[in-house]
Coordinates of C-alpha atoms in Angstrom, one line a residue:
X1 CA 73.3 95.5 86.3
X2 CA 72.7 96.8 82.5
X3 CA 73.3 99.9 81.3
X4 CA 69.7 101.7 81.1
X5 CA 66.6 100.8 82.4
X6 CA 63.2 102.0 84.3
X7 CA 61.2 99.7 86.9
X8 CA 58.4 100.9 89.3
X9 CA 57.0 99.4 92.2
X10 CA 56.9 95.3 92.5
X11 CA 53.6 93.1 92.8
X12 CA 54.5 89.2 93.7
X13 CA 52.3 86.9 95.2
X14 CA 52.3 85.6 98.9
X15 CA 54.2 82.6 100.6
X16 CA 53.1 79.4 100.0
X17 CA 51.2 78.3 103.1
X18 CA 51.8 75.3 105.3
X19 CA 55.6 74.4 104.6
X20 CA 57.1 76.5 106.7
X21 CA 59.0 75.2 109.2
X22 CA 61.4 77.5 112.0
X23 CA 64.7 75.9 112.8
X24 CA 67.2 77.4 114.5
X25 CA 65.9 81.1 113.6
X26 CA 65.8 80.2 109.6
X27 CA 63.7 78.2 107.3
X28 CA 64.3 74.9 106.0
X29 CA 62.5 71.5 105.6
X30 CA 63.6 68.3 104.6
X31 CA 63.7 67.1 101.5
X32 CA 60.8 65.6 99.3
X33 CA 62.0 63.5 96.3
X34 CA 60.9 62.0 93.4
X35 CA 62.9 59.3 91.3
X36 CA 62.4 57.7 88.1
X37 CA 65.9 57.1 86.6
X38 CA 67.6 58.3 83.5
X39 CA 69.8 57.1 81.0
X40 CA 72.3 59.1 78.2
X41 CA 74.1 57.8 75.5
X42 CA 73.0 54.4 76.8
X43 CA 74.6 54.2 80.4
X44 CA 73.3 55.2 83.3
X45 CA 74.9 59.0 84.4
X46 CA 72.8 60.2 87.7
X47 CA 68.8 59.3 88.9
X48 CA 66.2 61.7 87.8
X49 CA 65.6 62.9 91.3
X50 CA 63.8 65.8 91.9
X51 CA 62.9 67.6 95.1
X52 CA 60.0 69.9 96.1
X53 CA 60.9 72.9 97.5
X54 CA 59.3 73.7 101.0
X55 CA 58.4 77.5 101.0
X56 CA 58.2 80.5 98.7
X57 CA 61.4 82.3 99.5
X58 CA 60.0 85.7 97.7
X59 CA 57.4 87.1 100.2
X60 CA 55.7 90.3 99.2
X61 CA 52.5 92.2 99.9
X62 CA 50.9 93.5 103.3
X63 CA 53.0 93.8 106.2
X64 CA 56.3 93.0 104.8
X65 CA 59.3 94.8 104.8
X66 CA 61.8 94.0 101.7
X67 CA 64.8 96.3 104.0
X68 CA 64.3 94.2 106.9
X69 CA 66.6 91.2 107.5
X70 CA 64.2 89.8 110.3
X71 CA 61.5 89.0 107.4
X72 CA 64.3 87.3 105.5
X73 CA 65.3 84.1 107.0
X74 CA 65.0 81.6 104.2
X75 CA 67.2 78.4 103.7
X76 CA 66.6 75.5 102.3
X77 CA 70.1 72.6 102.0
X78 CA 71.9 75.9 103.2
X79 CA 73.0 77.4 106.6
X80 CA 74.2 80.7 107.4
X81 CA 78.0 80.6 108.0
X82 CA 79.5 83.9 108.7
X83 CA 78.6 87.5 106.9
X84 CA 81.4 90.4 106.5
X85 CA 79.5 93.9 106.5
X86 CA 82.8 95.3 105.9
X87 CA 82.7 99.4 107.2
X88 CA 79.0 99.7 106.2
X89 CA 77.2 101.6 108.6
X90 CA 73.8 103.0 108.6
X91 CA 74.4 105.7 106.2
X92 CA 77.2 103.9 103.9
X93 CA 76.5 100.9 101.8
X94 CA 80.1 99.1 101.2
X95 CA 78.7 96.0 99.5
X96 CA 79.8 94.0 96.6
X97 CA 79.1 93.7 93.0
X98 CA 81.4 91.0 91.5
X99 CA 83.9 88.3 93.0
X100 CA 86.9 86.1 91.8
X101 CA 87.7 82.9 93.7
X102 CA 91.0 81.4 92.7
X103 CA 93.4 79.7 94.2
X104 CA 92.2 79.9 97.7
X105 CA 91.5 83.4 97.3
X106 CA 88.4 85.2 97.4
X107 CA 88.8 88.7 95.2
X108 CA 85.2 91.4 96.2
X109 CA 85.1 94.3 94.1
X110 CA 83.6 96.0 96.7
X111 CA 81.2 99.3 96.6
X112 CA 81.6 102.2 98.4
X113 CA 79.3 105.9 98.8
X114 CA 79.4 108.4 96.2
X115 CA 82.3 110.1 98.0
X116 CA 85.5 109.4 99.2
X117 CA 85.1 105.8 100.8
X118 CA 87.2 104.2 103.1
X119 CA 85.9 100.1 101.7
X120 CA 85.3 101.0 97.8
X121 CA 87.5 99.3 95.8
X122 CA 89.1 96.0 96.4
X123 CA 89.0 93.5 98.9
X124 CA 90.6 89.8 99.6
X125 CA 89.8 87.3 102.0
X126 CA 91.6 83.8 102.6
X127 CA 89.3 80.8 102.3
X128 CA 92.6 78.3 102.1
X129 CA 92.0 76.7 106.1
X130 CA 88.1 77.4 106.8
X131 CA 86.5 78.0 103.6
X132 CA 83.3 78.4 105.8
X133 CA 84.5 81.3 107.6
X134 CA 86.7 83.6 105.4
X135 CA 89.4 86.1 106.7
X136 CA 89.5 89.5 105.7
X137 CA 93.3 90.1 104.1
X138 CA 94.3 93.0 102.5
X139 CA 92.0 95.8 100.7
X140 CA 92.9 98.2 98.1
X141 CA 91.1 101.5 98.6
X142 CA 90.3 103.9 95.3
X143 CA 88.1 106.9 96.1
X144 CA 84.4 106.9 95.0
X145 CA 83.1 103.1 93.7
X146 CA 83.6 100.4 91.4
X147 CA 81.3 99.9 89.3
X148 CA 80.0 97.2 86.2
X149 CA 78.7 94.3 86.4
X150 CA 81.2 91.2 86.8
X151 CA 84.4 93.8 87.3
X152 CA 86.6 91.9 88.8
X153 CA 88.9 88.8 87.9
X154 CA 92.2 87.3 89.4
X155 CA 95.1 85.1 87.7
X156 CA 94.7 81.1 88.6
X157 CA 97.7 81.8 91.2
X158 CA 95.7 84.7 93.2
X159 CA 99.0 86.6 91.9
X160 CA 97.1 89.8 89.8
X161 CA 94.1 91.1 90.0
X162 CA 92.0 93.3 87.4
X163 CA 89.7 95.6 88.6
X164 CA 87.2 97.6 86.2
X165 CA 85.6 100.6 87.4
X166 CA 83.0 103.3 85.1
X167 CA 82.6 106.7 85.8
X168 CA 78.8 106.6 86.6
X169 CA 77.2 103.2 87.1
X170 CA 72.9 102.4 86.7
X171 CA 73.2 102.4 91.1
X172 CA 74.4 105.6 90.9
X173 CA 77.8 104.7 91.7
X174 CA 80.0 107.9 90.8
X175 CA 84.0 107.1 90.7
X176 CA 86.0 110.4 90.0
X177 CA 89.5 108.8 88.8
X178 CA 87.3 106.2 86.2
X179 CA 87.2 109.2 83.7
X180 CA 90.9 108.8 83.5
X181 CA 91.6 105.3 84.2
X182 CA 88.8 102.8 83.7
X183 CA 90.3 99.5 85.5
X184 CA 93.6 98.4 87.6
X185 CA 96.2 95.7 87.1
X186 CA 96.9 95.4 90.6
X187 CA 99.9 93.2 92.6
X188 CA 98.3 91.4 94.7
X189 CA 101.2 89.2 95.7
X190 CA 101.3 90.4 99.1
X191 CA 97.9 89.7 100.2
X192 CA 98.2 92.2 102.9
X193 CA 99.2 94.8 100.1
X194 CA 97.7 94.5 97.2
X195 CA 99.5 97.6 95.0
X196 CA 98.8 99.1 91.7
X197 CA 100.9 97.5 88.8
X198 CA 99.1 98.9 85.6
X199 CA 96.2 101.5 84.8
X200 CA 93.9 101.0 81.4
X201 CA 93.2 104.4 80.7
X202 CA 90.1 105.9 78.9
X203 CA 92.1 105.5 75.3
X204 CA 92.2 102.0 75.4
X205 CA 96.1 102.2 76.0
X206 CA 97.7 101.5 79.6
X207 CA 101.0 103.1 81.2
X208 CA 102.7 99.9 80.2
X209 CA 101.6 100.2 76.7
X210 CA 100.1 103.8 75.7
X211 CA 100.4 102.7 71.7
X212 CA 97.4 100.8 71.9
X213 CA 94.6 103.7 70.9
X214 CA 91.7 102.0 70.3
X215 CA 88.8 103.6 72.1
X216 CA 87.7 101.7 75.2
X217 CA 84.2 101.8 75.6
X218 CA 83.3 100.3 79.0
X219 CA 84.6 98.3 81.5
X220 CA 81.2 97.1 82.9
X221 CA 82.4 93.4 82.3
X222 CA 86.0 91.6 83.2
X223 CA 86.8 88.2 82.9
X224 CA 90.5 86.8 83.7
X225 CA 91.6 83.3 82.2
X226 CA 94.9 81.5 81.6
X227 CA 95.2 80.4 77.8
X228 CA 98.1 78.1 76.5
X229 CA 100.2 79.3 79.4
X230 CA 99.6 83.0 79.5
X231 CA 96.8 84.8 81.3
X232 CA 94.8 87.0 79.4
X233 CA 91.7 90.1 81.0
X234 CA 89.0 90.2 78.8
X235 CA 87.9 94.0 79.7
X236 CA 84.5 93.8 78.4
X237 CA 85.6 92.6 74.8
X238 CA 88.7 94.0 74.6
X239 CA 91.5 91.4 75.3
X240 CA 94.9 92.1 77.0
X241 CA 97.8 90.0 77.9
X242 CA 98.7 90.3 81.8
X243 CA 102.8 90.5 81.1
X244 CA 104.9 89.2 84.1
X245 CA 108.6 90.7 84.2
X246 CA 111.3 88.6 86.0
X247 CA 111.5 91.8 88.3
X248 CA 108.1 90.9 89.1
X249 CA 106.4 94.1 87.4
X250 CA 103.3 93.3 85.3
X251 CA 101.6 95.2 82.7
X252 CA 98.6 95.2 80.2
X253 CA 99.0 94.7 77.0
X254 CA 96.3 94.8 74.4
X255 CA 96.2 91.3 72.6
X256 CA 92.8 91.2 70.4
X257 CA 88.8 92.1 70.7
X258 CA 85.8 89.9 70.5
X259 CA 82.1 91.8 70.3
X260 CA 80.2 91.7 73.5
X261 CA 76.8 94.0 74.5
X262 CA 77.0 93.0 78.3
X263 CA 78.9 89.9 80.4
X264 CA 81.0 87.4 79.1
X265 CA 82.8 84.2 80.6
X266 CA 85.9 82.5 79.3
X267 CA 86.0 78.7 79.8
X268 CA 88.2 75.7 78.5
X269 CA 86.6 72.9 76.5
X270 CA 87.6 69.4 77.0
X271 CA 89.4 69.6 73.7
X272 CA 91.6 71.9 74.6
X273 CA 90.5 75.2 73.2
X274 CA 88.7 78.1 75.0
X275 CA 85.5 79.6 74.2
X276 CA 84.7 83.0 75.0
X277 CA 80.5 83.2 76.1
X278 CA 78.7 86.8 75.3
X279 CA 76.0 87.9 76.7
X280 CA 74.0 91.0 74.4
X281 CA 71.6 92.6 76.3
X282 CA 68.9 93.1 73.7
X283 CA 71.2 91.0 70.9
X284 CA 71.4 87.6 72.4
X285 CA 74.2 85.2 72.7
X286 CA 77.7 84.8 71.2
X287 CA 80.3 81.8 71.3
X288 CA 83.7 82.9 69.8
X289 CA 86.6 80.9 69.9
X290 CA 89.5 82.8 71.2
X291 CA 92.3 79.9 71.9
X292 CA 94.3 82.4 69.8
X293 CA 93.3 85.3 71.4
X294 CA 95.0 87.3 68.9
X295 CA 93.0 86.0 66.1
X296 CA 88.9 85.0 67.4
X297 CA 86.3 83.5 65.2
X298 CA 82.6 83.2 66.3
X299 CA 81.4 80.1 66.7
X300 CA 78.0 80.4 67.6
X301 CA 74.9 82.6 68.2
X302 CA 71.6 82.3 70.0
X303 CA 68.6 84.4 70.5
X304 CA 64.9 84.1 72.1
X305 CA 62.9 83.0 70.0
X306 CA 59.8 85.1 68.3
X307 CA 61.5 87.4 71.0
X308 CA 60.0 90.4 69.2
X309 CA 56.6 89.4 69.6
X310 CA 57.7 87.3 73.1
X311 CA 58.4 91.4 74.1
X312 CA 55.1 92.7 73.1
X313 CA 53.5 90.5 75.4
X314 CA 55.6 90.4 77.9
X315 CA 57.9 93.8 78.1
X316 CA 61.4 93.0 77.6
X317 CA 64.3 90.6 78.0
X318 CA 67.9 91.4 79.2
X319 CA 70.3 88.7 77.9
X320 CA 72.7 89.1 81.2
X321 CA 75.1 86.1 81.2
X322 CA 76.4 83.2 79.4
X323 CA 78.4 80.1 81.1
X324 CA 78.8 76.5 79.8
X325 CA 79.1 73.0 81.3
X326 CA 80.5 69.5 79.2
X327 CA 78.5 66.9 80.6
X328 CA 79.2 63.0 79.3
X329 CA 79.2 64.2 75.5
X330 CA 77.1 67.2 76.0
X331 CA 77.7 70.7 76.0
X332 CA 75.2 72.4 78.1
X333 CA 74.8 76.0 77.6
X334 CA 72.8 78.3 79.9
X335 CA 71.9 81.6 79.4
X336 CA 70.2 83.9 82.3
X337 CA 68.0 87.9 81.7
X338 CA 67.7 90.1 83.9
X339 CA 64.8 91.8 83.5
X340 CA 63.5 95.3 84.6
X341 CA 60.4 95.1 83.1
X342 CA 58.2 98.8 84.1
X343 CA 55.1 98.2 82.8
X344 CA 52.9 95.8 85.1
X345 CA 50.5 94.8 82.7
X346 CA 53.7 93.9 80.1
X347 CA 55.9 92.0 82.8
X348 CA 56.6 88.2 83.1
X349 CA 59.2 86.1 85.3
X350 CA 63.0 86.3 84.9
X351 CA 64.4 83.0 83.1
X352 CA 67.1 81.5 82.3
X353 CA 67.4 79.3 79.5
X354 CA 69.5 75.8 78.7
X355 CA 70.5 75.1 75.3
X356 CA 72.1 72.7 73.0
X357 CA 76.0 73.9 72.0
X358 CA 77.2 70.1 70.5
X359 CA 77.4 71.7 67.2
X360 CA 80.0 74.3 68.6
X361 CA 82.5 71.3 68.9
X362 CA 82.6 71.4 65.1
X363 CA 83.0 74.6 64.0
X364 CA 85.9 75.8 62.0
X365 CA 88.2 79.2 61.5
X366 CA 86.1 80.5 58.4
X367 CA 83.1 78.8 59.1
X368 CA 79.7 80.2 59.4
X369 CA 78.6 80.2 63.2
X370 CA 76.1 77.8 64.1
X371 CA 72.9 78.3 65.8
X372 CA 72.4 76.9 69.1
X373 CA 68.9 75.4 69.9
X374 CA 67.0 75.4 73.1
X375 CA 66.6 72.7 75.1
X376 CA 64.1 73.7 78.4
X377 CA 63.7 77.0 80.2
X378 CA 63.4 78.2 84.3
X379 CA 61.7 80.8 86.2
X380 CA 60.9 81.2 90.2
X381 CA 58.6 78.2 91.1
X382 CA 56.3 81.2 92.9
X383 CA 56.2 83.1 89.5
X384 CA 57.1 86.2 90.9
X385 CA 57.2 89.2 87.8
X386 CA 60.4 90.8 87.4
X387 CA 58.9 94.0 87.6
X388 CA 61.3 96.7 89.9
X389 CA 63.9 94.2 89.2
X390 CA 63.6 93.0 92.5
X391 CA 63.1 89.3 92.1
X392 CA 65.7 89.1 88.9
X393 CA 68.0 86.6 87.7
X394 CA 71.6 87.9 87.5
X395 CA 75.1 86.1 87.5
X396 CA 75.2 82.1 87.5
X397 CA 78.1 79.6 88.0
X398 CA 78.2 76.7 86.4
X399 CA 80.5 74.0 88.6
X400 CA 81.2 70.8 90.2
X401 CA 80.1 68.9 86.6
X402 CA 77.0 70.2 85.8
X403 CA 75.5 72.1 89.0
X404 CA 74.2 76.0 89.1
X405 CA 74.2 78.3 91.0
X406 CA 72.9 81.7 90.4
X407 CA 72.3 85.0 92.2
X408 CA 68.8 86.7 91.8
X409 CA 68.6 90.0 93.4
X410 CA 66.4 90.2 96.7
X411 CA 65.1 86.3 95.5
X412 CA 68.6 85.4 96.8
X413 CA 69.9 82.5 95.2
X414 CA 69.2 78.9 93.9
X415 CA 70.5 75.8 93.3
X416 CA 69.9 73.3 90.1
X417 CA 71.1 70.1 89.2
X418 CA 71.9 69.6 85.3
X419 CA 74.0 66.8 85.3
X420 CA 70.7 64.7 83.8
X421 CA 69.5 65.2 80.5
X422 CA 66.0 64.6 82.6
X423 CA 66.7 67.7 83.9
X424 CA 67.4 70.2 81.0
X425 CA 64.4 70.7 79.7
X426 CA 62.7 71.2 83.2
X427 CA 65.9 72.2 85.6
X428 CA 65.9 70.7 89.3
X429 CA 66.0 72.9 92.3
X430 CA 67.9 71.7 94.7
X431 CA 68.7 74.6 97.3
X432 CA 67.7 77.9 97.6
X433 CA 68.3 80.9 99.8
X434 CA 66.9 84.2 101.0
X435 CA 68.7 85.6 103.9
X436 CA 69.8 88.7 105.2
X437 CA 71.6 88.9 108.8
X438 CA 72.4 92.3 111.0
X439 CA 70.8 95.1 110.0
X440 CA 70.5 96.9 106.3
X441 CA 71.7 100.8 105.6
X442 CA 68.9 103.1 106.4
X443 CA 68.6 105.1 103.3
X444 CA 70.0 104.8 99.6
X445 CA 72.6 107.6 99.7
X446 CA 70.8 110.9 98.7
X447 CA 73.3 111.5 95.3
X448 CA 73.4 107.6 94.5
X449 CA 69.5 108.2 94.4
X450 CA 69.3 110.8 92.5
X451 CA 72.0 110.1 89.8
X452 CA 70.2 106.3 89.6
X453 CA 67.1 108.5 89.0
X454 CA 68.7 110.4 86.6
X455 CA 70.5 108.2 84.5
X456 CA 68.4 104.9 84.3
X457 CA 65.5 105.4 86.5
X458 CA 66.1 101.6 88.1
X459 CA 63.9 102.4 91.2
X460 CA 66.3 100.9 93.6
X461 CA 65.6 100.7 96.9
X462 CA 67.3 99.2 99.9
X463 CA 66.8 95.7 100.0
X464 CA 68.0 92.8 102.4
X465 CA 69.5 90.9 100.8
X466 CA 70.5 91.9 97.5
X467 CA 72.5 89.2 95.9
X468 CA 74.1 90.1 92.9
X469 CA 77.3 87.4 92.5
X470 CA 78.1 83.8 93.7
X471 CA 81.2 82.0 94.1
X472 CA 81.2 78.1 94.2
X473 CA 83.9 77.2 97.1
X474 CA 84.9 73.6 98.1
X475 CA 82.1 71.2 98.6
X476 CA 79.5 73.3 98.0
X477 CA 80.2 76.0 100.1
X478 CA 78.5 79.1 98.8
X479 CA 79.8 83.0 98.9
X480 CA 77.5 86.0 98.2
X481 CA 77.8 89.3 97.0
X482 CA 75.6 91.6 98.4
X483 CA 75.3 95.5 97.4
X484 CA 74.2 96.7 100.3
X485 CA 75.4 94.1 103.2
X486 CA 78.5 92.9 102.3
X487 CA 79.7 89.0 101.6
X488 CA 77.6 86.4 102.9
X489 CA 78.9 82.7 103.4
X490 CA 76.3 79.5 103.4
X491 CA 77.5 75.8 103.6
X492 CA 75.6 73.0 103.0
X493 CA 73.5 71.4 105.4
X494 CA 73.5 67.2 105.8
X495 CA 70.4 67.0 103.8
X496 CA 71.7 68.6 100.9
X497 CA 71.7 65.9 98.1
X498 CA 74.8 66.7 96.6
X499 CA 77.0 68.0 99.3
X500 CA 75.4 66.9 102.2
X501 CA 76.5 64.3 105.0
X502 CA 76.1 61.2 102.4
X503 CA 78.5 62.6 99.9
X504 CA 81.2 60.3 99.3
X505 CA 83.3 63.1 96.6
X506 CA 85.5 66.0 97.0
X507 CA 84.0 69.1 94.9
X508 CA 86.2 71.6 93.8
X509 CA 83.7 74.4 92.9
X510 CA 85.3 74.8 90.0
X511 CA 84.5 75.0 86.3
X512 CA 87.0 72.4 84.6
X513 CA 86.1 70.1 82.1
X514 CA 86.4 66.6 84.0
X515 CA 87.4 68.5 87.9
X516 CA 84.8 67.7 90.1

């Protein structure tokens, strides 16, 4: 979700007739392919197969209701598993933002109301036995909501969690303790326990090391990764050391800083550094080597391009996230807007875009960045505008070698293969899904609404779903966050031509250079 923003109401265009096809109380088709073959680098990698989606999952116009889960029923490769409303009830949204999947663990960082709630905070489920059916564990209550965008991540062992929260959030999200403390180190050892183990307060300093004084701005983005041994939360930019004492206490303490305007991911290369991806908002993209997280050096930068006159056209762009993929010799970069475009005269499709990062290999402490070029581009097959938000791109995953995933707002989400160069300059749709189950919160809660109104003047309205995070779980099985109805979970069905009944690999879901 950014920062500021203004949408009104959404015009899309109607379902593509005469594909539809009702199975089992949810759309889905089989597959139609195309194949041609592909080579890279002179040996065959995978065929340049592509497959035809069988509907429009983005109905809008006349008779439909975006709020009601009975209209969306949309599925294609995917079926619904099992969906945790939490304690939402009619008048209490207790959705979720942002998720962390490690170690067998699935982390939520989980919205509440505007007051007191009893599910805002932090939730964990076990996905270790029956990935397709996860079990609620322990939750971690704080009053008010999280909010930020991808504000939660866990250590590789499930061990510690961060949690960022912000006083006032573009959803209207209000949390009274985030004008004192803006995220949590918290314990979460005990699964049934998770306990508080460190604070970051407003200063930029935390109870376990109050010299650090530089001002923290925001904790709208938080990214947890293990470097050379020692796990490190980026807090959007800001970099601190999660300390483990041999009495089992851990703290935060502040390590080094890298520039960032909205999301960023940390990932491992297969040359053993790490790369820290920014995403900018209205300032593009950012690579900066932080394998010495003490001392980062930028290593590349991308933008739109002619994005100024790309805007006066088409209203503007939202550079959202960044996250990376090393395919054969090739890193694959891909870069996602979300766009909340007002004007619908001004207004285009939300894209994501895949670009060339080989050149970031080479790069050098004391070098000049390089500049990243673009390789192909992607928006909804149905063009559906971004206007209202509604059917924007958000967070992605990149996994399993080369595969996506990414969430899209009340689009759902989709699937693409990248793991053929075929296939970057014109990304393949594999699976997508649109579904809501059980039934949605009546009404926006009347002080959400009006400090939304207030702040950013989003427009947001109750929609089923509303998908704003995915996490990638063994063999393709798919987890959800949704604002308003909790965490969905979708496993692949036997057509699906990655993970379905033909599939002769184990897929981690994980992004690891050379882990399937």
């Amino acid at each position: 979700m950014p920062p500021g923003g203004s949408v009104e109401a959404m015009r899309a265009f109607p379902l593509l007739a005469g594909t539809l096809l009702l199975l089992a109380g949810c759309m889905s088709a089989s597959n139609t392919s195309s194949t041609t073959g592909a080579s890279h680098g002179g040996a065959v990698v995978y065929p340049d197969e592509r497959y035809t989606a069988p509907f429009d999952s983005m109905p809008d116009g006349a008779g439909h209701d975006h709020a009601d889960p009975g209209q969306h029923k949309f599925l294609w490769n995917y079926a619904f598993s099992a969906r945790d409303p939490l304690m939402a009830n009619a008048a209490n949204a207790a959705g979720i933002h942002a998720m962390d999947l490690q170690n067998g663990w699935l982390f939520g960082a989980v919205y509440g109301s505007h007051t007191v709630s009893v599910d805002g905070g932090m939730q964990i489920w076990d996905v270790h036995s029956d990935p397709a059916h996860p079990k609620e564990m322990g939750r971690w209550i704080i009053p008010g909501s999280v909010g930020g965008d991808r504000s939660i991540g866990a250590t590789p062992d499930g061990d510690y969690v961060v949690l960022g929260t912000e006083y006032v959030d573009c959803l209207g999200h209000i949390n009274p303790a985030g004008a004192a403390f803006t995220a949590y180190l918290l314990d979460t050892r005990n699964k049934n326990q998770p306990l508080v183990a460190d604070v970051l307060l407003a200063s930029g300093g935390t109870l376990g090391d109050p010299t650090n004084n530089r001002l923290h701005s925001s904790t709208h983005s938080v990214f947890v990764h293990r470097i050379n041994g020692l796990d490190y939360a980026f807090i959007f930019g800001d970099i601190y050391q999660i300390v483990r004492a041999e009495d089992g206490t851990a703290k935060l303490v502040a390590s080094g800083t890298v520039s960032t305007g909205h999301d960023l991911y940390v990932r491992d290369t297969p040359w053993n550094t790490t790369w820290s991806l920014s995403a900018n908002g209205g300032g593009g993209v950012s690579v900066v080597d932080v394998t010495d997280p003490s001392k980062p050096f930028d290593i590349g930068t991308w933008d739109i391009p002619n994005r100024t006159e790309l805007e006066a056209k088409n209203g503007g762009y939202y550079v959202h996230t960044v996250d990376v993929a090393f395919i054969g010799d090739q890193t694959l970069v891909v870069v996602a807007s979300e766009d909340f475009v007002p004007d619908p005269q001004h207004t285009h499709p939300s894209p994501f875009w895949v670009l060339d990062g080989n050149a970031l290999k080479s790069v050098q402490r004391g070098s000049e960045p390089i500049q990243m070029t673009q390789l192909g581009e992607w928006h909804n097959p149905g063009n559906h505008s971004a206007l209202n938000i509604r059917f924007s791109l958000h967070n992605q995953r990149l996994h399993d070698g080369g595969l996506m995933t990414i969430s899209s707002y009340h689009a759902g989400w989709f699937q693409f293969d990248l793991r053929n160069p075929a296939f970057w300059s014109n990304p393949s749709l594999i699976a997508m899904g649109a579904y809501a189950d059980g039934a949605a919160p009546v009404t926006i809660d009347p002080v959400e609404s009006t400090v939304e109104n207030q702040l950013c003047k989003l427009g947001v309205t109750v929609d089923a779903p509303e998908q704003m995070d995915v996490a990638v779980g063994p063999n393709g099985v798919l987890y959800l966050a949704d604002v308003f109805m909790g965490l969905y979970t979708f496993t692949p069905t036997a057509d699906h031509p990655i993970y379905g009944s033909h599939r002769t690999l184990e897929y981690s879901g994980q992004n690891t250079p050379g882990l399937l």
